[in-house]
GROMACS .gro file of C-alpha atoms in nm:
model
  421
    1MET     CA    1  -0.866   1.884   0.425
    2SER     CA    2  -0.978   1.495   0.355
    3SER     CA    3  -0.764   1.226   0.457
    4SER     CA    4  -0.678   1.120   0.153
    5THR     CA    5  -0.603   1.495   0.001
    6ILE     CA    6  -0.380   1.452   0.356
    7THR     CA    7  -0.211   1.064   0.254
    8LEU     CA    8  -0.127   1.235  -0.091
    9LEU     CA    9   0.028   1.497   0.020
   10PHE     CA   10   0.209   1.279   0.285
   11LEU     CA   11   0.262   1.050  -0.077
   12LEU     CA   12   0.448   1.376  -0.196
   13PHE     CA   13   0.648   1.491   0.039
   14ALA     CA   14   0.825   1.120   0.104
   15VAL     CA   15   0.885   1.114  -0.306
   16ILE     CA   16   1.057   1.409  -0.297
   17MET     CA   17   1.215   1.390   0.008
   18PHE     CA   18   1.352   1.002  -0.050
   19VAL     CA   19   1.528   1.184  -0.403
   20LEU     CA   20   1.671   1.420  -0.250
   21GLU     CA   21   1.820   1.259   0.034
   22LYS     CA   22   1.859   1.591   0.237
   23ILE     CA   23   1.704   1.415   0.523
   24PRO     CA   24   1.819   1.045   0.635
   25LEU     CA   25   1.532   0.767   0.438
   26GLY     CA   26   1.463   0.614   0.784
   27VAL     CA   27   1.380   1.001   0.900
   28THR     CA   28   1.110   1.026   0.682
   29SER     CA   29   0.985   0.809   0.702
   30MET     CA   30   0.940   0.845   1.059
   31ILE     CA   31   0.773   1.159   0.930
   32VAL     CA   32   0.546   1.024   0.762
   33CYS     CA   33   0.453   0.839   0.986
   34CYS     CA   34   0.417   1.094   1.278
   35GLY     CA   35   0.286   1.276   1.123
   36LEU     CA   36   0.010   1.016   0.956
   37VAL     CA   37  -0.099   1.004   1.322
   38VAL     CA   38  -0.088   1.330   1.437
   39THR     CA   39  -0.352   1.539   1.150
   40ARG     CA   40  -0.567   1.128   1.237
   41VAL     CA   41  -0.550   0.950   0.958
   42LEU     CA   42  -0.443   0.699   1.126
   43ASP     CA   43  -0.423   0.570   1.446
   44VAL     CA   44  -0.114   0.469   1.665
   45LYS     CA   45  -0.211   0.151   1.719
   46THR     CA   46  -0.253   0.125   1.281
   47ALA     CA   47   0.083   0.372   1.183
   48PHE     CA   48   0.325   0.155   1.406
   49ALA     CA   49   0.200  -0.115   1.333
   50GLY     CA   50   0.501  -0.200   1.091
   51PHE     CA   51   0.757  -0.228   1.404
   52ILE     CA   52   0.596  -0.546   1.417
   53ASP     CA   53   0.532  -0.584   1.062
   54SER     CA   54   0.626  -1.022   0.979
   55ASN     CA   55   0.882  -0.928   0.759
   56VAL     CA   56   1.028  -0.657   0.971
   57ILE     CA   57   1.095  -0.989   1.213
   58LEU     CA   58   1.233  -1.167   0.979
   59PHE     CA   59   1.447  -0.829   0.917
   60VAL     CA   60   1.606  -0.924   1.264
   61ALA     CA   61   1.644  -1.254   1.297
   62MET     CA   62   1.789  -1.311   0.968
   63PHE     CA   63   2.058  -0.963   1.070
   64ILE     CA   64   2.136  -1.211   1.315
   65VAL     CA   65   2.132  -1.543   1.173
   66GLY     CA   66   2.331  -1.366   0.860
   67GLY     CA   67   2.539  -1.087   1.139
   68ALA     CA   68   2.687  -1.450   1.306
   69LEU     CA   69   2.792  -1.612   1.004
   70PHE     CA   70   3.022  -1.298   0.907
   71GLU     CA   71   3.119  -1.335   1.313
   72THR     CA   72   3.250  -1.673   1.268
   73GLY     CA   73   3.419  -1.614   0.920
   74MET     CA   74   3.133  -1.842   0.745
   75ALA     CA   75   3.050  -1.587   0.502
   76ASN     CA   76   3.413  -1.595   0.403
   77LYS     CA   77   3.517  -1.905   0.339
   78ILE     CA   78   3.188  -1.973   0.096
   79GLY     CA   79   3.292  -1.643  -0.084
   80GLY     CA   80   3.593  -1.813  -0.123
   81ILE     CA   81   3.528  -2.170  -0.255
   82VAL     CA   82   3.205  -1.975  -0.510
   83THR     CA   83   3.462  -1.710  -0.690
   84LYS     CA   84   3.680  -1.950  -0.767
   85PHE     CA   85   3.447  -2.079  -1.038
   86ALA     CA   86   3.386  -1.674  -1.090
   87SER     CA   87   3.560  -1.588  -1.426
   88SER     CA   88   3.451  -1.250  -1.380
   89GLU     CA   89   3.214  -0.939  -1.180
   90ARG     CA   90   2.937  -1.032  -1.448
   91THR     CA   91   2.953  -1.471  -1.407
   92LEU     CA   92   2.926  -1.369  -1.074
   93ILE     CA   93   2.615  -1.105  -1.137
   94VAL     CA   94   2.476  -1.406  -1.349
   95ALA     CA   95   2.482  -1.667  -1.175
   96ILE     CA   96   2.342  -1.529  -0.879
   97MET     CA   97   2.042  -1.403  -1.021
   98VAL     CA   98   1.985  -1.711  -1.194
   99ILE     CA   99   1.989  -1.914  -0.906
  100VAL     CA  100   1.792  -1.675  -0.658
  101GLY     CA  101   1.584  -1.584  -0.970
  102VAL     CA  102   1.477  -1.947  -0.977
  103MET     CA  103   1.470  -2.032  -0.542
  104SER     CA  104   1.186  -1.761  -0.563
  105GLY     CA  105   0.984  -1.877  -0.790
  106VAL     CA  106   0.940  -2.246  -0.516
  107LEU     CA  107   1.045  -2.001  -0.165
  108SER     CA  108   0.948  -1.660  -0.111
  109ASN     CA  109   1.073  -1.373  -0.264
  110THR     CA  110   1.192  -1.218   0.056
  111GLY     CA  111   1.304  -1.544   0.249
  112THR     CA  112   1.468  -1.603  -0.030
  113ALA     CA  113   1.675  -1.230  -0.012
  114ALA     CA  114   1.696  -1.295   0.304
  115VAL     CA  115   1.895  -1.565   0.321
  116LEU     CA  116   2.123  -1.540   0.048
  117ILE     CA  117   2.277  -1.123   0.158
  118PRO     CA  118   2.503  -1.246   0.400
  119VAL     CA  119   2.669  -1.533   0.167
  120VAL     CA  120   2.648  -1.276  -0.132
  121ILE     CA  121   2.825  -1.050   0.110
  122GLY     CA  122   3.073  -1.292   0.194
  123ILE     CA  123   3.123  -1.381  -0.233
  124ALA     CA  124   3.226  -0.983  -0.250
  125ALA     CA  125   3.444  -0.961   0.057
  126LYS     CA  126   3.634  -1.308  -0.108
  127SER     CA  127   3.638  -1.106  -0.450
  128GLY     CA  128   3.720  -0.772  -0.429
  129TYR     CA  129   3.412  -0.686  -0.632
  130SER     CA  130   3.215  -0.393  -0.485
  131ARG     CA  131   2.947  -0.603  -0.280
  132SER     CA  132   2.740  -0.269  -0.358
  133ARG     CA  133   2.679  -0.426  -0.715
  134LEU     CA  134   2.608  -0.776  -0.646
  135LEU     CA  135   2.390  -0.730  -0.390
  136MET     CA  136   2.112  -0.515  -0.648
  137PRO     CA  137   2.098  -0.780  -0.955
  138LEU     CA  138   1.974  -1.017  -0.624
  139VAL     CA  139   1.744  -0.879  -0.496
  140PHE     CA  140   1.564  -0.761  -0.889
  141ALA     CA  141   1.623  -1.192  -0.912
  142ALA     CA  142   1.417  -1.265  -0.641
  143ALA     CA  143   1.112  -1.063  -0.737
  144MET     CA  144   1.109  -1.155  -1.111
  145GLY     CA  145   1.132  -1.504  -0.974
  146GLY     CA  146   0.801  -1.445  -0.796
  147ASN     CA  147   0.660  -1.450  -1.145
  148LEU     CA  148   0.764  -1.794  -1.179
  149SER     CA  149   0.463  -2.016  -0.996
  150LEU     CA  150   0.180  -1.933  -0.848
  151ILE     CA  151   0.307  -1.972  -0.455
  152GLY     CA  152   0.632  -1.687  -0.601
  153ALA     CA  153   0.452  -1.392  -0.415
  154PRO     CA  154   0.146  -1.331  -0.213
  155GLY     CA  155  -0.003  -1.139  -0.565
  156ASN     CA  156  -0.047  -1.445  -0.705
  157LEU     CA  157  -0.291  -1.626  -0.535
  158ILE     CA  158  -0.462  -1.294  -0.499
  159ALA     CA  159  -0.536  -1.253  -0.876
  160GLN     CA  160  -0.603  -1.666  -0.857
  161SER     CA  161  -0.890  -1.610  -0.642
  162GLU     CA  162  -1.047  -1.371  -0.842
  163LEU     CA  163  -1.043  -1.518  -1.110
  164GLN     CA  164  -1.214  -1.801  -0.909
  165LYS     CA  165  -1.440  -1.634  -0.860
  166ASN     CA  166  -1.509  -1.610  -1.189
  167GLY     CA  167  -1.500  -2.011  -1.220
  168LEU     CA  168  -1.112  -1.936  -1.401
  169SER     CA  169  -0.784  -1.965  -1.342
  170PHE     CA  170  -0.365  -1.972  -1.364
  171GLY     CA  171  -0.225  -2.337  -1.362
  172PHE     CA  172   0.090  -2.373  -1.115
  173PHE     CA  173   0.336  -2.233  -1.312
  174GLU     CA  174   0.147  -2.068  -1.569
  175TYR     CA  175   0.255  -1.672  -1.410
  176ALA     CA  176   0.651  -1.776  -1.614
  177ILE     CA  177   0.507  -1.738  -1.925
  178VAL     CA  178   0.525  -1.400  -1.951
  179GLY     CA  179   0.797  -1.435  -1.550
  180VAL     CA  180   1.048  -1.643  -1.751
  181PRO     CA  181   1.093  -1.444  -2.038
  182ILE     CA  182   1.173  -1.110  -1.818
  183LEU     CA  183   1.428  -1.294  -1.568
  184ILE     CA  184   1.589  -1.374  -1.877
  185CYS     CA  185   1.614  -0.991  -2.036
  186GLY     CA  186   1.698  -0.923  -1.663
  187ILE     CA  187   1.978  -1.133  -1.619
  188LEU     CA  188   2.114  -1.040  -2.001
  189PHE     CA  189   1.992  -0.695  -1.938
  190TYR     CA  190   2.266  -0.669  -1.594
  191ALA     CA  191   2.562  -0.895  -1.738
  192THR     CA  192   2.605  -0.628  -2.018
  193ILE     CA  193   2.470  -0.247  -2.081
  194GLY     CA  194   2.285  -0.272  -1.737
  195HIS     CA  195   2.600  -0.389  -1.584
  196ARG     CA  196   2.693   0.015  -1.596
  197LEU     CA  197   2.406   0.133  -1.424
  198LEU     CA  198   2.476  -0.115  -1.124
  199PRO     CA  199   2.592   0.204  -0.801
  200ASP     CA  200   2.958   0.132  -0.685
  201ARG     CA  201   2.903   0.210  -0.326
  202GLU     CA  202   3.161   0.201   0.005
  203PRO     CA  203   2.965   0.101   0.286
  204THR     CA  204   3.123   0.138   0.612
  205ASP     CA  205   3.149  -0.202   0.762
  206ASP     CA  206   3.114  -0.251   1.135
  207GLY     CA  207   3.038  -0.488   1.453
  208ALA     CA  208   2.902  -0.791   1.345
  209PHE     CA  209   2.983  -0.743   0.963
  210ASP     CA  210   3.315  -0.711   0.953
  211THR     CA  211   3.426  -0.893   0.638
  212THR     CA  212   3.784  -0.785   0.705
  213LYS     CA  213   3.888  -0.909   1.007
  214ASN     CA  214   4.088  -1.224   1.125
  215PHE     CA  215   3.909  -1.538   1.208
  216ASP     CA  216   4.227  -1.739   1.240
  217ASP     CA  217   4.110  -1.783   1.591
  218VAL     CA  218   3.780  -1.828   1.534
  219PRO     CA  219   3.666  -2.167   1.673
  220LYS     CA  220   3.610  -2.383   1.354
  221TRP     CA  221   3.273  -2.533   1.561
  222LYS     CA  222   3.129  -2.157   1.589
  223GLN     CA  223   3.194  -2.196   1.204
  224ILE     CA  224   3.049  -2.548   1.160
  225VAL     CA  225   2.671  -2.382   1.328
  226SER     CA  226   2.631  -2.106   1.200
  227LEU     CA  227   2.643  -2.264   0.838
  228VAL     CA  228   2.388  -2.517   0.962
  229VAL     CA  229   2.212  -2.271   1.177
  230LEU     CA  230   2.163  -2.079   0.810
  231VAL     CA  231   2.089  -2.444   0.652
  232LEU     CA  232   1.819  -2.550   0.833
  233THR     CA  233   1.636  -2.233   0.824
  234LEU     CA  234   1.666  -2.210   0.430
  235LEU     CA  235   1.526  -2.558   0.494
  236GLY     CA  236   1.263  -2.497   0.723
  237MET     CA  237   1.105  -2.137   0.496
  238ILE     CA  238   1.074  -2.485   0.159
  239PHE     CA  239   0.834  -2.612   0.369
  240GLU     CA  240   0.689  -2.377   0.531
  241GLU     CA  241   0.356  -2.458   0.484
  242GLN     CA  242   0.423  -2.833   0.569
  243ILE     CA  243   0.586  -2.751   0.929
  244GLY     CA  244   0.296  -2.524   0.957
  245ILE     CA  245   0.624  -2.284   1.154
  246LYS     CA  246   0.625  -1.896   0.926
  247LEU     CA  247   0.953  -1.721   0.779
  248CYS     CA  248   0.957  -1.486   1.007
  249VAL     CA  249   0.963  -1.728   1.348
  250THR     CA  250   1.200  -1.963   1.186
  251GLY     CA  251   1.420  -1.649   1.077
  252CYS     CA  252   1.368  -1.608   1.524
  253ILE     CA  253   1.448  -1.983   1.603
  254GLY     CA  254   1.794  -1.933   1.425
  255ALA     CA  255   1.901  -1.677   1.582
  256LEU     CA  256   1.817  -1.776   1.909
  257VAL     CA  257   2.041  -2.067   1.889
  258LEU     CA  258   2.271  -1.894   1.749
  259ILE     CA  259   2.292  -1.706   2.058
  260LEU     CA  260   2.202  -1.971   2.307
  261THR     CA  261   2.472  -2.181   2.168
  262GLY     CA  262   2.781  -1.850   2.207
  263VAL     CA  263   2.839  -1.890   1.840
  264ILE     CA  264   2.732  -1.432   1.866
  265SER     CA  265   2.693  -1.316   2.141
  266GLU     CA  266   2.406  -1.125   2.181
  267LYS     CA  267   2.663  -0.795   2.151
  268ASP     CA  268   2.753  -0.864   1.822
  269ALA     CA  269   2.418  -0.965   1.769
  270LEU     CA  270   2.254  -0.640   1.838
  271LYS     CA  271   2.488  -0.451   1.602
  272SER     CA  272   2.405  -0.677   1.312
  273ILE     CA  273   2.067  -0.498   1.314
  274ASP     CA  274   2.054  -0.272   1.063
  275LEU     CA  275   1.794  -0.007   1.227
  276LYS     CA  276   1.856   0.244   0.912
  277THR     CA  277   1.629  -0.052   0.711
  278ILE     CA  278   1.472  -0.097   1.007
  279PHE     CA  279   1.310   0.220   1.071
  280LEU     CA  280   1.222   0.317   0.709
  281PHE     CA  281   1.050   0.004   0.649
  282GLY     CA  282   0.848  -0.010   0.922
  283GLY     CA  283   0.775   0.392   0.879
  284THR     CA  284   0.674   0.376   0.578
  285LEU     CA  285   0.374   0.027   0.600
  286SER     CA  286   0.247   0.342   0.756
  287LEU     CA  287   0.201   0.510   0.457
  288THR     CA  288   0.068   0.198   0.270
  289SER     CA  289  -0.224   0.135   0.528
  290ALA     CA  290  -0.318   0.515   0.461
  291LEU     CA  291  -0.293   0.465   0.139
  292GLY     CA  292  -0.566   0.141   0.170
  293GLU     CA  293  -0.776   0.215   0.409
  294THR     CA  294  -0.895   0.671   0.321
  295GLY     CA  295  -0.926   0.496   0.001
  296ALA     CA  296  -0.622   0.728  -0.173
  297GLY     CA  297  -0.483   0.488  -0.401
  298GLU     CA  298  -0.810   0.298  -0.536
  299MET     CA  299  -0.920   0.681  -0.585
  300ILE     CA  300  -0.503   0.716  -0.796
  301ALA     CA  301  -0.659   0.435  -0.990
  302GLY     CA  302  -0.988   0.476  -1.106
  303LYS     CA  303  -0.971   0.852  -1.135
  304VAL     CA  304  -0.665   0.667  -1.424
  305ILE     CA  305  -0.887   0.311  -1.543
  306ALA     CA  306  -1.163   0.627  -1.563
  307MET     CA  307  -0.983   0.887  -1.819
  308LEU     CA  308  -0.979   0.512  -2.116
  309GLY     CA  309  -1.328   0.579  -2.132
  310ASP     CA  310  -1.654   0.385  -2.151
  311ASN     CA  311  -1.529   0.173  -2.402
  312PRO     CA  312  -1.191   0.161  -2.375
  313SER     CA  313  -0.896  -0.064  -2.650
  314PRO     CA  314  -0.762  -0.474  -2.389
  315TYR     CA  315  -0.455  -0.362  -2.499
  316VAL     CA  316  -0.496   0.008  -2.388
  317LEU     CA  317  -0.627  -0.137  -2.120
  318THR     CA  318  -0.376  -0.351  -2.013
  319PHE     CA  319  -0.088  -0.092  -2.065
  320VAL     CA  320  -0.242   0.108  -1.872
  321VAL     CA  321  -0.295  -0.167  -1.593
  322PHE     CA  322   0.025  -0.236  -1.595
  323VAL     CA  323   0.221   0.111  -1.569
  324LEU     CA  324   0.002   0.184  -1.286
  325CYS     CA  325   0.073  -0.101  -1.115
  326CYS     CA  326   0.440  -0.091  -1.204
  327LEU     CA  327   0.346   0.309  -1.033
  328LEU     CA  328   0.145   0.200  -0.731
  329THR     CA  329   0.397  -0.097  -0.647
  330ASN     CA  330   0.706   0.142  -0.580
  331PHE     CA  331   0.523   0.266  -0.277
  332MET     CA  332   0.360   0.010  -0.193
  333SER     CA  333   0.388  -0.313  -0.099
  334ASN     CA  334   0.274  -0.598  -0.399
  335THR     CA  335   0.037  -0.753  -0.227
  336ALA     CA  336  -0.162  -0.403  -0.160
  337THR     CA  337  -0.113  -0.327  -0.541
  338THR     CA  338  -0.296  -0.617  -0.673
  339ALA     CA  339  -0.556  -0.639  -0.379
  340LEU     CA  340  -0.641  -0.295  -0.439
  341MET     CA  341  -0.600  -0.342  -0.836
  342ALA     CA  342  -0.745  -0.679  -0.918
  343PRO     CA  343  -1.125  -0.633  -0.880
  344ILE     CA  344  -1.116  -0.286  -1.049
  345CYS     CA  345  -0.976  -0.528  -1.336
  346MET     CA  346  -1.213  -0.788  -1.260
  347SER     CA  347  -1.520  -0.578  -1.325
  348ILE     CA  348  -1.381  -0.342  -1.643
  349ALA     CA  349  -1.283  -0.643  -1.837
  350GLN     CA  350  -1.622  -0.850  -1.769
  351GLY     CA  351  -1.788  -0.501  -1.884
  352MET     CA  352  -1.593  -0.521  -2.243
  353GLY     CA  353  -1.689  -0.893  -2.224
  354ALA     CA  354  -1.293  -0.965  -2.292
  355ASP     CA  355  -1.080  -1.295  -2.080
  356PRO     CA  356  -0.962  -1.118  -1.782
  357ARG     CA  357  -0.687  -1.362  -1.742
  358ALA     CA  358  -0.493  -1.097  -2.007
  359VAL     CA  359  -0.543  -0.824  -1.747
  360LEU     CA  360  -0.524  -1.034  -1.435
  361MET     CA  361  -0.167  -1.148  -1.560
  362ALA     CA  362  -0.087  -0.754  -1.627
  363CYS     CA  363  -0.196  -0.664  -1.279
  364VAL     CA  364   0.017  -0.894  -1.089
  365ILE     CA  365   0.308  -0.876  -1.344
  366GLY     CA  366   0.320  -0.503  -1.274
  367GLY     CA  367   0.315  -0.512  -0.902
  368SER     CA  368   0.608  -0.716  -0.900
  369CYS     CA  369   0.781  -0.416  -1.042
  370ALA     CA  370   0.898  -0.260  -0.822
  371TYR     CA  371   1.247  -0.244  -0.841
  372ALA     CA  372   1.290   0.126  -0.852
  373THR     CA  373   1.296   0.229  -0.528
  374PRO     CA  374   1.430   0.099  -0.150
  375ILE     CA  375   1.064   0.073  -0.028
  376GLY     CA  376   0.951  -0.100  -0.274
  377MET     CA  377   0.956  -0.445  -0.138
  378PRO     CA  378   1.099  -0.567   0.181
  379ALA     CA  379   1.417  -0.733  -0.007
  380ASN     CA  380   1.523  -0.431  -0.152
  381THR     CA  381   1.484  -0.252   0.190
  382MET     CA  382   1.707  -0.526   0.346
  383VAL     CA  383   2.061  -0.466   0.145
  384VAL     CA  384   1.966  -0.084   0.174
  385GLY     CA  385   2.288  -0.017   0.466
  386ALA     CA  386   2.469  -0.340   0.326
  387GLY     CA  387   2.483  -0.248  -0.018
  388GLY     CA  388   2.538   0.174   0.116
  389TYR     CA  389   2.300   0.200  -0.158
  390THR     CA  390   2.076   0.607  -0.168
  391PHE     CA  391   1.690   0.667  -0.341
  392MET     CA  392   1.840   0.671  -0.657
  393ASP     CA  393   2.018   0.474  -0.698
  394TYR     CA  394   1.713   0.215  -0.726
  395VAL     CA  395   1.598   0.402  -0.962
  396LYS     CA  396   1.887   0.389  -1.178
  397ALA     CA  397   1.973   0.074  -1.218
  398GLY     CA  398   1.589  -0.049  -1.126
  399PHE     CA  399   1.393   0.212  -1.382
  400PRO     CA  400   1.500   0.005  -1.739
  401LEU     CA  401   1.416  -0.295  -1.548
  402ILE     CA  402   1.053  -0.216  -1.530
  403ILE     CA  403   1.066  -0.033  -1.893
  404ILE     CA  404   1.183  -0.457  -2.020
  405ALA     CA  405   0.901  -0.582  -1.834
  406THR     CA  406   0.703  -0.362  -1.957
  407VAL     CA  407   0.715  -0.417  -2.356
  408VAL     CA  408   0.833  -0.834  -2.255
  409SER     CA  409   0.505  -0.865  -2.108
  410MET     CA  410   0.275  -0.628  -2.410
  411ILE     CA  411   0.459  -0.904  -2.631
  412ILE     CA  412   0.386  -1.183  -2.474
  413LEU     CA  413   0.029  -1.101  -2.287
  414PRO     CA  414  -0.207  -1.083  -2.532
  415ILE     CA  415  -0.067  -1.368  -2.773
  416ALA     CA  416  -0.048  -1.583  -2.493
  417PHE     CA  417  -0.412  -1.453  -2.336
  418PRO     CA  418  -0.621  -1.391  -2.628
  419PHE     CA  419  -0.824  -1.127  -2.487
  420PHE     CA  420  -1.136  -1.281  -2.707
  421PRO     CA  421  -1.003  -1.621  -2.708
   0.00000   0.00000   0.00000
């Protein structure tokens, strides 16, 4: 059996197990990770490289920074201030999605979510609303916000570099032509009909994320330091390129400062790290590696594109590319999806004599529609434990957003980026 076939079988196994949840999500990920090593699809180093991925390091660091915000009671204080201005749960959802969406346009969407997750949990604790109904809109808005500018997500820059090879390019805010309408429609959806689809779970509070305990005896300086470190961490992420320090390192520095100053103890810092998230994300990255290294991902893309024939309609091509990217990105990273699909899209568009910008834009936007699984993007995985979510929670709440993004994109793309200008 070929390596690509084995990889596709593991992908099928993961999908079935994630949907049924007969065994925990993290355990499924680790079965896949170990299975790919045992079947010699991947070597040990490649299979377990996900556990030292920069996003996993960022998770660990931000869990500690967020844990300190709870341990000191600062998250609850911030939550109390914000809820004074929110008249309802829907108002809160809209406010959260607008703030996160805009921030993600100029920041890393993963970094934005990482910083704001503890704040939103604090808002939920003070307002009395279920945190599970606020965290999911937050991560969806982070993904949509990544489509507002050239630097919103890594996939945007991959498509740009592919275009530049052929003397073309996207403007800095050109992604926003499609990204802004999708963000607006997404916010309106969850403020109205989609509000009913958001899961109402009761996650177990423990360790540093216990929002029910009394914080009256916590020294004020600890609260101030926890907030200052969070803000400085955010600023470090905003000016990542200027200071030359990666997001994960900035997060680690923040976490270390909090432990060394005694704002959070080592014991509580370790308690605040959600191991379910680490195993789920780290283990699943082995599947992403296998899809890329064995050519299984390219094989899926090639088979689907080949079904269109030699001279496909540019409208049909754009739609198929969008849907295919949506499918792949929910099980691969959006960066890997765009890197896989961009060259294929470019060559087909050029073969048709069409402007490739519409197809590449469809590739990028489709590649960001990782709303339907907890492994689609790092931010989704970060809230699995905090929100108490199941796999099907993402499918029920996120799949309609994929439909909305598809409809909006198929209307705007041919108008804004004509195939034969």
